[in-house]
Coordinates of C-alpha atoms in Angstrom, one line a residue:
M3 CA 11.2 15.8 6.0
S4 CA 8.5 13.6 7.7
T5 CA 6.0 14.6 5.0
L6 CA 8.0 12.7 2.4
T7 CA 6.9 9.4 3.9
D8 CA 3.3 10.4 3.1
L9 CA 4.1 10.3 -0.6
G10 CA 3.4 7.3 -2.8
V11 CA 5.4 5.8 -5.6
A12 CA 4.2 8.1 -8.4
A13 CA 4.6 11.3 -6.2
I14 CA 8.2 10.3 -5.2
R15 CA 9.1 9.4 -8.8
D16 CA 7.8 12.6 -10.2
G17 CA 9.2 14.7 -7.3
V18 CA 12.7 13.4 -7.7
R19 CA 12.5 13.8 -11.5
D20 CA 11.3 17.4 -11.2
G21 CA 13.8 18.3 -8.5
D22 CA 11.2 19.0 -5.7
F23 CA 13.4 17.0 -3.4
S24 CA 16.4 14.7 -3.7
A25 CA 16.2 10.9 -3.7
R26 CA 18.5 10.9 -0.7
E27 CA 16.1 13.0 1.3
V28 CA 13.4 10.4 0.5
A29 CA 15.6 7.5 1.5
E30 CA 16.6 9.1 4.7
A31 CA 13.0 9.9 5.7
F32 CA 11.9 6.3 5.1
N33 CA 15.0 4.8 6.7
A34 CA 14.1 6.9 9.8
A35 CA 10.5 5.7 9.7
V36 CA 11.6 2.1 9.5
A37 CA 14.1 2.5 12.4
G38 CA 11.4 4.1 14.5
A39 CA 8.8 1.4 14.1
K40 CA 10.4 -1.6 15.7
A41 CA 7.1 -2.2 17.6
L42 CA 5.4 -3.3 14.4
N43 CA 8.0 -6.0 13.8
A44 CA 7.4 -5.5 10.0
F45 CA 11.0 -5.9 9.0
I46 CA 13.3 -9.0 9.6
V47 CA 16.3 -7.2 8.1
E48 CA 16.8 -3.5 7.6
T49 CA 19.0 -2.4 4.7
P50 CA 19.3 1.5 4.9
E51 CA 22.5 1.4 3.0
H52 CA 20.9 -0.2 0.0
A53 CA 18.2 2.5 -0.1
L54 CA 20.8 5.2 0.2
A55 CA 23.0 3.8 -2.6
A56 CA 20.0 3.6 -5.0
A57 CA 19.0 7.2 -4.0
D58 CA 22.5 8.5 -4.6
A59 CA 22.6 6.9 -8.0
A60 CA 19.3 8.6 -8.9
D61 CA 20.5 12.0 -7.7
K62 CA 23.8 11.5 -9.6
A63 CA 21.9 10.6 -12.8
R64 CA 19.6 13.7 -12.5
A65 CA 22.6 16.0 -11.8
A66 CA 24.2 14.7 -15.0
G67 CA 21.1 15.4 -17.0
E68 CA 20.5 11.7 -17.7
T69 CA 17.0 10.2 -18.2
L70 CA 16.0 8.7 -14.9
K71 CA 14.9 5.1 -14.5
P72 CA 11.2 4.4 -14.0
L73 CA 11.6 3.9 -10.2
A74 CA 14.5 6.2 -9.6
G75 CA 14.4 7.6 -6.1
V76 CA 11.7 5.2 -4.9
P77 CA 12.6 3.0 -1.9
I78 CA 10.5 -0.1 -1.3
G79 CA 10.2 -3.1 1.0
M80 CA 11.0 -6.6 -0.2
K81 CA 9.1 -9.5 1.2
D82 CA 11.6 -11.9 2.8
L83 CA 10.6 -14.7 0.3
F84 CA 12.6 -13.1 -2.5
A85 CA 16.3 -14.0 -2.7
T86 CA 18.4 -10.9 -2.4
K87 CA 22.1 -11.2 -3.2
G88 CA 24.2 -10.6 -0.1
V89 CA 21.2 -10.0 2.1
Q90 CA 19.7 -12.7 4.4
T91 CA 16.7 -14.4 3.0
T92 CA 14.8 -16.6 5.5
A93 CA 11.1 -17.0 4.4
A94 CA 10.6 -16.1 8.1
S95 CA 11.7 -19.6 9.1
H96 CA 14.4 -20.9 11.5
M97 CA 15.2 -23.4 8.7
L98 CA 16.7 -20.6 6.6
E99 CA 17.9 -18.3 9.4
G100 CA 21.3 -17.0 8.3
F101 CA 21.0 -18.0 4.7
T102 CA 22.5 -15.4 2.5
P103 CA 21.9 -15.9 -1.3
V104 CA 24.7 -15.4 -3.8
Y105 CA 22.1 -14.6 -6.5
E106 CA 19.1 -12.2 -7.0
S107 CA 15.5 -13.2 -7.7
T108 CA 14.3 -12.1 -11.1
V109 CA 11.6 -9.9 -9.6
S110 CA 13.9 -8.0 -7.2
H111 CA 16.6 -7.7 -9.9
K112 CA 14.0 -6.1 -12.2
L113 CA 13.1 -3.6 -9.5
W114 CA 16.7 -2.7 -8.8
E115 CA 17.3 -2.3 -12.5
A116 CA 14.3 0.1 -12.6
G117 CA 16.1 2.2 -10.0
A118 CA 14.3 1.2 -6.8
G119 CA 16.1 0.9 -3.5
M120 CA 15.5 -1.6 -0.8
L121 CA 14.6 -0.5 2.7
G122 CA 14.8 -4.0 4.1
K123 CA 13.3 -7.5 4.1
L124 CA 9.8 -7.7 5.3
N125 CA 8.3 -10.2 7.8
L126 CA 5.8 -12.8 6.7
D127 CA 4.1 -16.0 7.7
Q128 CA 6.7 -18.8 7.7
F129 CA 7.2 -20.1 4.2
A130 CA 4.2 -17.9 3.3
M131 CA 1.8 -20.3 5.1
G132 CA -0.7 -18.3 7.1
S133 CA -3.3 -15.6 7.0
S134 CA -2.4 -13.6 10.1
N135 CA 1.4 -13.3 10.2
E136 CA 1.4 -15.3 13.4
T137 CA 3.6 -18.2 12.1
S138 CA 6.8 -16.2 11.6
Y139 CA 9.8 -17.5 13.5
F140 CA 10.8 -13.9 14.0
G141 CA 7.6 -13.0 15.8
N142 CA 4.2 -11.6 14.9
V143 CA 3.8 -8.6 12.7
I144 CA 1.4 -6.2 14.4
S145 CA -1.0 -4.1 12.3
P146 CA -0.6 -0.4 12.7
W147 CA -4.4 -0.2 13.0
R148 CA -6.3 -0.2 16.3
R149 CA -10.0 -0.7 16.9
N150 CA -11.8 2.6 17.8
D151 CA -13.3 1.1 21.0
G152 CA -10.4 2.3 23.1
G153 CA -8.9 -1.1 23.5
N154 CA -5.3 -1.9 22.6
T155 CA -5.8 -5.4 21.2
P156 CA -2.9 -6.0 18.7
L157 CA -4.5 -6.8 15.4
A158 CA -3.4 -9.1 12.6
P159 CA -2.1 -7.4 9.4
G160 CA -3.2 -10.3 7.3
G161 CA -1.0 -12.9 5.8
S162 CA 1.2 -14.1 4.5
S163 CA 2.4 -10.7 3.2
G164 CA 1.7 -9.1 6.6
G165 CA 5.0 -7.3 6.9
S166 CA 4.4 -5.7 3.5
S167 CA 0.8 -4.6 4.4
A168 CA 1.7 -3.2 7.8
A169 CA 4.8 -1.3 6.5
I170 CA 2.8 0.4 3.7
A171 CA -0.1 1.3 6.0
A172 CA 2.3 2.7 8.6
R173 CA 4.1 4.8 6.0
L174 CA 7.4 2.9 6.5
C175 CA 7.6 2.3 2.7
P176 CA 5.6 3.6 -0.2
A177 CA 5.2 0.2 -1.7
A178 CA 6.4 -3.4 -1.3
T179 CA 6.5 -6.8 -3.0
G180 CA 4.1 -9.5 -2.0
T181 CA 3.4 -13.1 -3.0
D182 CA -0.1 -14.6 -3.4
T183 CA -0.7 -18.3 -3.3
G184 CA -4.3 -18.3 -2.1
G185 CA -4.8 -14.6 -1.2
S186 CA -1.6 -13.5 0.5
I187 CA -1.5 -10.1 -1.3
R188 CA -5.2 -9.4 -1.4
Q189 CA -6.3 -10.4 2.2
P190 CA -3.5 -8.4 4.0
A191 CA -4.2 -5.4 1.7
A192 CA -7.9 -5.5 2.8
F193 CA -7.0 -5.8 6.4
T194 CA -4.7 -2.7 6.4
G195 CA -6.5 -0.4 4.0
I196 CA -4.1 -0.6 1.0
S197 CA -4.2 -1.9 -2.5
G198 CA -2.6 -5.1 -3.9
I199 CA -2.8 -7.1 -7.1
K200 CA -2.2 -10.7 -7.9
P201 CA -1.4 -10.8 -11.6
T202 CA -2.2 -13.6 -14.0
Y203 CA -0.2 -16.7 -13.1
G204 CA 3.1 -16.5 -15.0
R205 CA 3.2 -12.7 -15.3
C206 CA 6.0 -12.4 -12.6
S207 CA 8.9 -14.9 -12.6
R208 CA 9.0 -17.3 -9.7
W209 CA 12.8 -17.7 -10.1
G210 CA 14.5 -16.9 -6.8
V211 CA 11.3 -16.9 -4.8
V212 CA 11.2 -19.4 -2.0
A213 CA 8.6 -21.9 -3.2
F214 CA 5.4 -22.8 -1.3
A215 CA 3.0 -24.2 -4.0
S216 CA 4.5 -23.8 -7.4
S217 CA 1.3 -24.0 -9.5
L218 CA -0.2 -21.2 -7.4
D219 CA 2.6 -18.9 -6.2
Q220 CA 2.6 -15.5 -7.9
A221 CA 4.4 -12.3 -7.0
G222 CA 2.7 -8.9 -7.1
P223 CA 2.9 -5.4 -5.9
M224 CA 1.3 -3.8 -2.8
A225 CA 0.9 0.0 -2.4
R226 CA -1.3 2.7 -1.1
D227 CA -3.2 3.2 -4.4
V228 CA -4.0 1.6 -7.7
R229 CA -1.7 3.8 -9.8
D230 CA 1.3 2.9 -7.6
C231 CA 0.4 -0.8 -8.0
A232 CA 0.4 -0.4 -11.8
I233 CA 3.8 1.3 -11.8
L234 CA 5.4 -1.4 -9.7
L235 CA 3.7 -4.2 -11.6
E236 CA 5.2 -2.9 -14.9
A237 CA 8.7 -3.1 -13.4
M238 CA 8.2 -6.5 -11.9
T239 CA 6.8 -8.4 -14.9
G240 CA 8.3 -9.9 -18.0
F241 CA 9.4 -13.1 -19.6
D242 CA 12.1 -15.1 -17.7
P243 CA 13.6 -18.1 -19.4
K244 CA 14.7 -19.4 -15.9
D245 CA 11.0 -20.0 -15.0
S246 CA 9.3 -22.6 -17.1
T247 CA 5.9 -21.1 -16.2
S248 CA 6.8 -17.5 -17.2
L249 CA 4.5 -16.0 -19.8
D250 CA 6.4 -15.0 -23.0
M251 CA 4.3 -11.9 -23.6
P252 CA 5.1 -8.2 -23.9
V253 CA 4.6 -6.1 -20.7
P254 CA 1.6 -3.7 -21.2
Q255 CA 1.9 0.0 -20.1
W256 CA -0.6 -0.4 -17.3
E257 CA -0.1 3.0 -15.8
A258 CA -0.6 4.8 -19.1
G259 CA -3.7 2.8 -19.7
L260 CA -5.4 3.6 -16.5
S261 CA -9.0 4.8 -16.9
A262 CA -11.9 4.9 -14.4
D263 CA -14.4 5.0 -17.3
L264 CA -16.1 1.6 -17.3
R265 CA -18.7 2.3 -20.0
G266 CA -19.1 -0.8 -22.1
K267 CA -17.9 -3.1 -19.4
R268 CA -20.0 -5.8 -17.7
V269 CA -19.3 -6.7 -14.1
G270 CA -20.5 -10.0 -12.8
I271 CA -21.8 -10.5 -9.2
P272 CA -21.3 -14.2 -8.4
A273 CA -24.2 -15.6 -6.4
E274 CA -22.0 -18.2 -4.6
Y275 CA -20.0 -15.5 -2.8
R276 CA -23.1 -14.6 -0.8
M277 CA -22.3 -16.9 2.1
D278 CA -24.1 -17.6 5.4
G279 CA -22.5 -15.7 8.3
T280 CA -21.0 -12.9 6.2
P281 CA -21.1 -9.8 8.4
A282 CA -23.7 -7.2 7.4
E283 CA -21.1 -4.5 7.0
I284 CA -19.3 -6.5 4.3
E285 CA -22.5 -7.2 2.5
A286 CA -23.3 -3.5 2.6
L287 CA -19.9 -2.6 1.3
W288 CA -20.4 -5.0 -1.6
Q289 CA -23.7 -3.4 -2.5
Q290 CA -21.9 0.0 -2.3
G291 CA -19.2 -1.3 -4.6
I292 CA -21.9 -2.4 -7.1
A293 CA -23.3 1.2 -7.0
W294 CA -19.9 2.7 -7.5
L295 CA -19.2 0.6 -10.6
K296 CA -22.6 1.4 -12.0
D297 CA -21.7 5.1 -11.5
A298 CA -18.5 4.5 -13.5
G299 CA -20.6 3.2 -16.4
A300 CA -20.4 -0.5 -15.9
E301 CA -23.4 -2.8 -16.5
I302 CA -24.0 -5.2 -13.5
V303 CA -25.0 -8.8 -14.3
D304 CA -25.6 -11.8 -12.0
V305 CA -23.4 -14.8 -12.7
S306 CA -22.9 -18.2 -11.2
L307 CA -19.6 -19.9 -10.3
P308 CA -21.2 -23.2 -9.1
H309 CA -18.1 -24.9 -7.9
T310 CA -17.0 -22.1 -5.6
K311 CA -17.9 -24.1 -2.4
Y312 CA -15.3 -26.7 -3.3
A313 CA -12.5 -24.2 -3.8
L314 CA -11.3 -24.0 -0.3
P315 CA -11.1 -27.8 0.3
A316 CA -9.4 -28.3 -3.1
Y317 CA -6.9 -25.5 -2.3
Y318 CA -6.0 -27.0 1.1
I319 CA -5.2 -30.3 -0.6
I320 CA -3.3 -29.0 -3.6
A321 CA -1.2 -26.3 -1.8
P322 CA 0.0 -28.6 1.1
A323 CA 0.7 -31.4 -1.4
E324 CA 3.0 -29.0 -3.4
A325 CA 4.5 -27.6 -0.2
S326 CA 5.3 -31.1 1.0
S327 CA 7.2 -31.7 -2.2
N328 CA 8.9 -28.3 -2.3
L329 CA 10.0 -28.3 1.3
A330 CA 11.6 -31.8 1.1
R331 CA 14.8 -30.0 0.0
Y332 CA 15.2 -28.6 3.5
D333 CA 17.0 -31.7 5.0
G334 CA 20.0 -30.3 6.8
V335 CA 22.4 -31.5 4.1
R336 CA 22.5 -28.9 1.3
Y337 CA 21.9 -25.5 3.0
G338 CA 20.0 -23.9 5.9
L339 CA 19.7 -25.4 9.4
R340 CA 21.4 -28.6 10.4
D341 CA 20.6 -30.2 13.7
L342 CA 23.4 -32.7 14.2
A343 CA 24.1 -34.2 17.6
E344 CA 26.8 -36.7 18.5
G345 CA 25.9 -40.3 17.7
Q346 CA 23.1 -39.3 15.2
N347 CA 22.8 -41.2 12.0
L348 CA 21.6 -39.6 8.8
Q349 CA 17.9 -40.4 9.5
D350 CA 18.1 -38.9 13.0
M351 CA 19.7 -35.7 11.6
Y352 CA 16.9 -35.3 9.0
A353 CA 14.2 -35.7 11.6
A354 CA 15.9 -33.4 14.2
T355 CA 16.6 -30.7 11.6
R356 CA 13.1 -30.7 10.2
A357 CA 11.5 -30.8 13.7
A358 CA 13.6 -27.9 14.8
G359 CA 13.5 -25.9 11.6
F360 CA 9.8 -25.8 10.7
G361 CA 7.1 -24.1 12.7
E362 CA 3.8 -25.8 13.7
E363 CA 1.7 -24.6 10.7
V364 CA 4.4 -25.6 8.2
K365 CA 4.6 -29.0 9.8
R366 CA 0.8 -29.3 9.7
R367 CA 0.8 -28.6 6.0
I368 CA 3.7 -30.9 5.2
L369 CA 1.9 -33.7 7.0
I370 CA -1.4 -33.0 5.2
G371 CA 0.5 -32.8 1.9
T372 CA 2.4 -36.0 2.4
Y373 CA -0.8 -37.8 3.4
V374 CA -2.8 -36.8 0.3
L375 CA 0.2 -37.7 -1.9
S376 CA 0.7 -41.1 -0.3
A377 CA 0.0 -44.3 -2.3
G378 CA -3.4 -45.2 -0.8
F379 CA -4.8 -41.7 -0.9
Y380 CA -3.4 -40.0 -4.0
D381 CA -6.4 -40.6 -6.2
A382 CA -8.9 -40.1 -3.5
Y383 CA -7.6 -36.6 -2.5
Y384 CA -5.0 -35.1 -4.8
T385 CA -6.4 -36.3 -8.1
Q386 CA -9.9 -35.3 -7.1
A387 CA -8.7 -31.9 -6.0
Q388 CA -7.1 -31.3 -9.3
K389 CA -10.3 -32.3 -11.1
V390 CA -12.2 -29.8 -8.9
R391 CA -9.6 -27.1 -9.8
T392 CA -10.3 -27.7 -13.5
L393 CA -14.1 -27.2 -12.8
I394 CA -13.4 -24.0 -10.9
A395 CA -11.3 -22.7 -13.8
R396 CA -14.1 -23.7 -16.2
D397 CA -16.6 -21.7 -14.1
F398 CA -14.6 -18.6 -14.6
D399 CA -14.3 -19.3 -18.4
N400 CA -18.0 -19.7 -18.6
A401 CA -18.6 -16.4 -16.6
W402 CA -16.5 -14.5 -19.1
S403 CA -19.1 -15.1 -21.8
Q404 CA -21.4 -13.0 -19.7
C405 CA -19.1 -10.4 -18.1
D406 CA -15.6 -8.8 -18.3
L407 CA -14.9 -8.6 -14.6
L408 CA -16.2 -9.9 -11.2
L409 CA -16.8 -7.9 -8.0
T410 CA -16.7 -9.6 -4.6
P411 CA -15.6 -8.9 -1.1
T412 CA -11.9 -9.5 -0.4
A413 CA -12.2 -11.1 3.0
P414 CA -15.0 -12.4 5.2
S415 CA -14.1 -10.1 8.1
A416 CA -12.1 -7.1 9.0
A417 CA -8.8 -7.6 10.8
F418 CA -9.0 -9.8 13.9
G419 CA -7.0 -9.7 17.1
L420 CA -3.7 -11.7 17.3
G421 CA -4.5 -15.0 19.0
E422 CA -8.3 -14.8 18.4
K423 CA -8.3 -17.5 15.8
V424 CA -6.5 -20.6 17.2
D425 CA -8.5 -23.2 15.2
P426 CA -6.6 -23.8 11.9
L427 CA -9.9 -24.4 10.1
A428 CA -11.2 -21.0 11.2
M429 CA -8.0 -19.4 10.0
Y430 CA -8.2 -21.1 6.6
L431 CA -11.7 -19.6 6.1
N432 CA -10.0 -16.2 5.7
D433 CA -9.2 -17.3 2.2
V434 CA -12.7 -18.2 1.1
F435 CA -13.1 -15.2 -1.3
T436 CA -9.5 -15.2 -2.6
V437 CA -8.7 -18.8 -3.3
P438 CA -10.9 -19.4 -6.4
A439 CA -9.0 -16.8 -8.4
S440 CA -5.7 -18.4 -7.4
L441 CA -6.9 -21.8 -8.4
A442 CA -7.9 -20.4 -11.8
G443 CA -4.7 -18.4 -12.2
V444 CA -6.6 -15.2 -13.1
P445 CA -5.7 -11.6 -12.0
A446 CA -7.4 -10.2 -9.0
M447 CA -7.0 -7.1 -6.9
S448 CA -8.1 -5.7 -3.5
V449 CA -8.8 -2.0 -3.0
P450 CA -10.0 -0.4 0.2
G451 CA -13.7 0.5 0.3
G452 CA -14.4 1.7 3.7
L453 CA -14.3 1.1 7.5
D454 CA -16.3 -1.2 9.7
A455 CA -18.0 -0.1 12.9
A456 CA -14.7 -0.6 14.8
G457 CA -12.9 1.7 12.4
L458 CA -11.0 -1.0 10.6
P459 CA -10.6 -1.2 6.8
L460 CA -12.7 -3.4 4.6
G461 CA -11.7 -4.4 1.0
L462 CA -13.4 -5.0 -2.3
Q463 CA -12.0 -7.5 -4.8
I464 CA -12.0 -7.2 -8.6
I465 CA -11.3 -10.5 -10.5
G466 CA -10.5 -10.3 -14.2
K467 CA -9.9 -12.5 -17.3
P468 CA -6.5 -14.0 -17.8
F469 CA -4.0 -11.3 -19.0
D470 CA -6.5 -8.5 -18.4
E471 CA -4.6 -6.8 -15.5
Q472 CA -5.6 -3.5 -17.2
G473 CA -9.3 -4.2 -16.8
V474 CA -8.7 -5.1 -13.1
L475 CA -6.7 -2.0 -12.5
N476 CA -9.2 0.2 -14.2
A477 CA -12.1 -1.1 -12.2
G478 CA -10.0 -0.8 -9.1
L479 CA -9.3 2.8 -10.0
A480 CA -13.0 3.4 -10.4
L481 CA -13.7 2.0 -7.0
E482 CA -10.8 3.9 -5.4
Q483 CA -12.0 7.3 -6.8
R484 CA -15.6 6.8 -5.6
A485 CA -14.7 5.3 -2.2
G486 CA -12.4 8.3 -1.5
F487 CA -10.6 6.1 1.1
T488 CA -8.2 8.4 3.0
A489 CA -8.3 6.7 6.5
R490 CA -4.9 5.9 8.0
P491 CA -3.9 4.3 11.3
Q492 CA -3.0 6.7 14.1
A493 CA 0.7 6.3 15.1
W494 CA 1.0 4.4 18.4
W495 CA 4.3 2.7 17.6

């Protein structure tokens, strides 16, 4: 039974369809794995009954000779940023502790309609603000990986989708949802040796997803390989009239279109991503990635994205500004936490609720955002950052005249120990390679490329043109096949 948890989305889907095993057997195996991995703290809420109900429905449909749904028999994890009807949704914050939505997010609804079952709600950085999963009100997620030096330093699984990345790497679920505002799918994927794709902005509906920065937030899949990401992405995407930024475009058949043959494709190597202080191992992996893509038939060209150095400062003005606006709704009046003491007036209650409900990093970003939106500084900061964002998007547009895709590292380091980065600015630098694609709204994917000297995963990032998820997935597949990455964490939990 335990070997079932080694299977990915495609293998489970095909095995259930072919009768190699029942969907219930799969759900029971993963439920047991989740229940036995409390030490990772990957789940905030476990929902074994949801996974079993979906599995029984799949088995019943197969027994009746019906055509199975695309994800029939596949149990997944749901990042606790997606509203799930009747199941607590917290965004890993005390502010929303105990909040049980009476509606379903569009993305989760599409996945359940496709036949998937939910193993539980996955832990994350509070309100998706963080790169290490250390800001969750419900405690740190611990990566299943350990350094090979014999030490037991608990490592960061990346963020904000750290519960998703840890659960997939530890074989607690074959796939999971993530959200990516500035790298929150790609960076945790790189840290834990899995794959994850941020689609073009607007591909996945934001309706029912707790908002961080609305012009940047985008849902996407995380899984152990590229094919599984393609399968999940097909189920997640599609036009939603409830989201004004949703793309009214048909959903391509990404799995059917997968091909590792890159002949005729040009892959750009942006000069500005060669940054001082980048570890030699990451530079070496990047060079190896270039060789792999050449082997797949791609032509390698040098390109320039001249405004890259301004991406991180612009992001950390725009994202907090939008967060400040979005999080204003958590005031203790409408829903969520209310801190009301005897004798308090309304202003006191607002202040006490927000002080108690938000963590330190969330407060920091709200303060930054409120400052840059204030009357005296709006033009100096927010307006300037939006102009820079336009220039960064233009850089990408110009690059597409020379190439079809870009190859870069995903993160500037392998996973670091929990508590090792206490300086917020040092933490923000984790996003240096992922933020530009987020600001431009283009699709980008991380795939594992190898291990560093400490035995920890390193990722390579593919960035594509708007709406060209197929090109990104195909390049990811080419890298995956040549990297032959099979490393997995040794169970200690």
